[in-house]
């Protein structure tokens, strides 16, 4: 589990504690990129990595994926346009 780069995102250790309390295994990583790097290191090439959560988190994971693979980042909205 990880957190989006957003001020309202919860601490991933809290989610990890919930998972462990439910008898599930979970690892907490402080950043989406580190979480993705860890998932890639712990899986085989044919395995599926599923990123779920807020749109903010999925966008952070997508950006990390593109950076790790040396692909161009999508254009961003200009500051103040939203």
XYZ file of N, CA, C and O in Angstrom:
328
model
N 0.844 -1.174 0.000
C 0.000 0.000 0.000
C 0.888 1.235 0.000
O 2.012 1.205 0.480
N 0.368 2.297 -0.572
C 1.103 3.541 -0.661
C 0.118 4.695 -0.557
O -1.055 4.481 -0.234
N 0.563 5.877 -0.835
C -0.314 7.039 -0.777
C -0.063 7.933 -1.984
O 1.051 8.001 -2.484
N -1.093 8.598 -2.410
C -0.962 9.574 -3.488
C -0.232 10.803 -2.965
O -0.202 11.065 -1.761
N 0.332 11.553 -3.871
C 0.954 12.818 -3.508
C -0.156 13.867 -3.413
O -0.331 14.698 -4.287
N -0.935 13.759 -2.352
C -2.095 14.631 -2.146
C -2.226 14.887 -0.651
O -2.058 13.966 0.159
N -2.544 16.102 -0.257
C -2.591 16.417 1.178
C -3.626 15.628 1.982
O -3.484 15.472 3.186
N -4.653 15.107 1.354
C -5.680 14.367 2.087
C -5.457 12.856 2.081
O -6.251 12.118 2.643
N -4.376 12.404 1.462
C -4.096 10.969 1.405
C -3.696 10.471 2.790
O -2.981 11.134 3.525
N -4.163 9.278 3.141
C -3.848 8.724 4.467
C -2.480 8.048 4.455
O -1.952 7.691 3.410
N -1.962 7.862 5.629
C -0.665 7.216 5.816
C -0.786 5.745 5.410
O -1.682 5.041 5.889
N 0.093 5.248 4.543
C -0.022 3.854 4.118
C 0.150 2.850 5.253
O -0.349 1.728 5.172
N 0.830 3.249 6.323
C 0.983 2.330 7.460
C -0.368 2.038 8.113
O -0.595 0.953 8.626
N -1.290 2.997 8.061
C -2.636 2.796 8.599
C -3.358 1.714 7.792
O -3.982 0.814 8.350
N -3.251 1.798 6.470
C -3.874 0.779 5.618
C -3.206 -0.579 5.812
O -3.874 -1.610 5.808
N -1.913 -0.577 5.995
C -1.196 -1.823 6.244
C -1.696 -2.473 7.531
O -1.927 -3.684 7.563
N -1.881 -1.691 8.576
C -2.379 -2.220 9.850
C -3.769 -2.832 9.694
O -4.066 -3.875 10.280
N -4.619 -2.190 8.911
C -5.958 -2.731 8.667
C -5.863 -4.084 7.969
O -6.518 -5.049 8.362
N -5.040 -4.155 6.918
C -4.877 -5.413 6.188
C -4.348 -6.510 7.109
O -4.860 -7.640 7.098
N -3.346 -6.186 7.899
C -2.773 -7.179 8.809
C -3.806 -7.627 9.835
O -3.874 -8.808 10.182
N -4.638 -6.694 10.305
C -5.695 -7.022 11.253
C -6.749 -7.942 10.665
O -7.435 -8.661 11.391
N -6.873 -7.929 9.349
C -7.818 -8.804 8.656
C -7.171 -10.118 8.229
O -7.767 -10.910 7.499
N -5.930 -10.324 8.680
C -5.237 -11.561 8.350
C -4.618 -11.580 6.966
O -4.306 -12.646 6.437
N -4.450 -10.434 6.362
C -3.851 -10.323 5.028
C -2.433 -9.782 5.151
O -2.130 -9.031 6.064
N -1.594 -10.133 4.219
C -0.250 -9.567 4.222
C -0.280 -8.245 3.458
O -1.065 -8.082 2.519
N 0.549 -7.327 3.877
C 0.623 -6.031 3.208
C 1.950 -5.378 3.549
O 2.450 -5.528 4.661
N 2.495 -4.680 2.595
C 3.711 -3.904 2.802
C 3.374 -2.448 2.524
O 2.593 -2.148 1.618
N 3.940 -1.551 3.307
C 3.698 -0.113 3.129
C 4.934 0.530 2.505
O 6.060 0.266 2.927
N 4.712 1.343 1.500
C 5.777 2.124 0.875
C 5.365 3.594 0.898
O 4.202 3.918 0.662
N 6.297 4.493 1.160
C 5.947 5.905 1.316
C 5.570 6.640 0.028
O 4.915 7.666 0.085
N 5.974 6.117 -1.113
C 5.677 6.822 -2.366
C 5.159 5.840 -3.410
O 5.531 4.657 -3.402
N 4.333 6.334 -4.319
C 3.834 5.461 -5.382
C 4.958 4.855 -6.221
O 4.898 3.684 -6.588
N 5.980 5.645 -6.498
C 7.086 5.112 -7.312
C 7.785 3.966 -6.590
O 8.058 2.927 -7.182
N 8.075 4.142 -5.308
C 8.725 3.068 -4.549
C 7.825 1.844 -4.456
O 8.297 0.709 -4.516
N 6.518 2.059 -4.323
C 5.583 0.934 -4.275
C 5.595 0.170 -5.605
O 5.613 -1.064 -5.621
N 5.599 0.904 -6.703
C 5.635 0.257 -8.018
C 6.958 -0.462 -8.224
O 6.975 -1.606 -8.704
N 8.058 0.161 -7.856
C 9.362 -0.491 -8.000
C 9.416 -1.785 -7.177
O 9.937 -2.798 -7.647
N 8.855 -1.740 -5.994
C 8.831 -2.941 -5.146
C 7.966 -4.026 -5.782
O 8.347 -5.197 -5.819
N 6.791 -3.637 -6.282
C 5.906 -4.617 -6.926
C 6.587 -5.235 -8.145
O 6.509 -6.448 -8.360
N 7.278 -4.432 -8.920
C 7.981 -4.952 -10.093
C 9.103 -5.902 -9.688
O 9.323 -6.929 -10.344
N 9.800 -5.592 -8.604
C 10.902 -6.434 -8.143
C 10.412 -7.760 -7.579
O 11.135 -8.760 -7.635
N 9.191 -7.777 -7.047
C 8.673 -8.977 -6.392
C 7.758 -9.822 -7.269
O 7.181 -10.795 -6.798
N 7.615 -9.447 -8.518
C 6.748 -10.201 -9.418
C 7.531 -10.679 -10.636
O 8.616 -10.179 -10.929
N 6.954 -11.626 -11.327
C 7.534 -12.108 -12.573
C 6.998 -11.282 -13.730
O 5.977 -10.594 -13.612
N 7.667 -11.400 -14.862
C 7.289 -10.612 -16.039
C 5.846 -10.854 -16.479
O 5.185 -9.949 -16.978
N 5.334 -12.048 -16.279
C 3.975 -12.383 -16.700
C 2.916 -12.071 -15.640
O 1.728 -12.271 -15.881
N 3.321 -11.609 -14.472
C 2.371 -11.293 -13.403
C 1.668 -9.967 -13.674
O 2.162 -9.118 -14.410
N 0.534 -9.812 -13.044
C -0.262 -8.593 -13.153
C -0.086 -7.763 -11.886
O -0.167 -8.279 -10.776
N 0.161 -6.479 -12.068
C 0.199 -5.535 -10.949
C -1.011 -4.626 -11.132
O -1.165 -3.983 -12.172
N -1.858 -4.590 -10.129
C -3.080 -3.794 -10.191
C -2.959 -2.610 -9.241
O -2.736 -2.785 -8.048
N -3.078 -1.410 -9.780
C -3.030 -0.192 -8.969
C -4.452 0.327 -8.812
O -5.128 0.607 -9.803
N -4.909 0.405 -7.587
C -6.251 0.904 -7.320
C -6.186 2.013 -6.288
O -5.208 2.159 -5.573
N -7.220 2.767 -6.219
C -7.288 3.857 -5.253
C -7.909 5.065 -5.913
O -8.707 4.952 -6.849
N -7.501 6.205 -5.460
C -8.031 7.446 -6.018
C -7.444 7.693 -7.408
O -6.431 7.094 -7.792
N -8.060 8.607 -8.126
C -7.494 9.000 -9.420
C -6.124 9.629 -9.224
O -5.242 9.489 -10.078
N -5.922 10.308 -8.094
C -4.614 10.902 -7.808
C -3.551 9.809 -7.709
O -2.463 9.940 -8.263
N -3.867 8.733 -7.005
C -2.899 7.650 -6.837
C -2.639 6.944 -8.166
O -1.483 6.683 -8.517
N -3.665 6.655 -8.898
C -3.492 5.974 -10.183
C -2.665 6.848 -11.133
O -1.794 6.347 -11.851
N -2.875 8.165 -11.109
C -2.073 9.072 -11.941
C -0.611 9.042 -11.507
O 0.298 9.053 -12.353
N -0.360 9.000 -10.191
C 1.020 8.927 -9.697
C 1.689 7.623 -10.133
O 2.856 7.613 -10.535
N 0.954 6.519 -10.060
C 1.497 5.225 -10.485
C 1.770 5.231 -11.986
O 2.806 4.756 -12.453
N 0.859 5.802 -12.747
C 1.047 5.879 -14.206
C 2.299 6.679 -14.543
O 3.100 6.291 -15.391
N 2.468 7.802 -13.867
C 3.647 8.639 -14.102
C 4.926 7.872 -13.747
O 5.909 7.918 -14.483
N 4.913 7.162 -12.627
C 6.079 6.371 -12.226
C 6.377 5.298 -13.268
O 7.543 5.066 -13.622
N 5.345 4.633 -13.772
C 5.516 3.593 -14.791
C 6.190 4.166 -16.041
O 7.129 3.585 -16.587
N 5.702 5.317 -16.475
C 6.285 5.942 -17.662
C 7.747 6.311 -17.418
O 8.606 6.066 -18.275
N 8.046 6.882 -16.256
C 9.425 7.269 -15.939
C 10.337 6.045 -15.868
O 11.446 6.067 -16.418
N 9.894 4.995 -15.207
C 10.703 3.772 -15.082
C 11.020 3.192 -16.453
O 12.118 2.687 -16.690
N 10.080 3.291 -17.376
C 10.251 2.726 -18.712
C 10.808 3.715 -19.725
O 10.871 3.418 -20.915
N 11.208 4.904 -19.260
C 11.818 5.890 -20.144
C 10.874 6.448 -21.191
O 11.301 6.836 -22.276
N 9.592 6.484 -20.870
C 8.591 6.975 -21.810
C 8.233 8.422 -21.481
O 8.340 8.849 -20.324
N 7.779 9.185 -22.468
C 7.438 10.593 -22.200
C 6.206 10.709 -21.302
O 5.279 9.904 -21.378
N 6.232 11.723 -20.470
C 5.082 11.992 -19.606
C 3.994 12.694 -20.405
O 4.285 13.461 -21.323
N 2.732 12.454 -20.058
C 1.647 13.156 -20.748
C 1.680 14.634 -20.372
O 2.214 15.015 -19.327
N 1.094 15.483 -21.204
C 1.069 16.909 -20.870
C 0.255 17.162 -19.609
O -0.701 16.447 -19.315
N 0.638 18.167 -18.869
C -0.086 18.542 -17.648
C -0.935 19.762 -17.914
O -0.637 20.567 -18.790
N -1.995 19.901 -17.127
C -2.820 21.096 -17.204
C -1.992 22.286 -16.706
O -1.215 22.146 -15.752
N -2.149 23.435 -17.324
C -1.436 24.610 -16.819
C -1.889 24.952 -15.397
O -3.046 24.718 -15.035
N -0.973 25.457 -14.578
C -1.300 25.845 -13.212
C -2.471 26.833 -13.215
O -2.510 27.757 -14.037
N -3.395 26.641 -12.304
C -4.530 27.550 -12.165
C -5.631 27.355 -13.175
O -6.602 28.109 -13.195
N -5.543 26.306 -14.020
C -6.573 26.112 -15.046
C -7.720 25.250 -14.567
O -8.645 24.965 -15.303
N -7.693 24.809 -13.327
C -8.743 23.916 -12.824
C -9.515 24.535 -11.723
O -9.398 25.495 -11.177
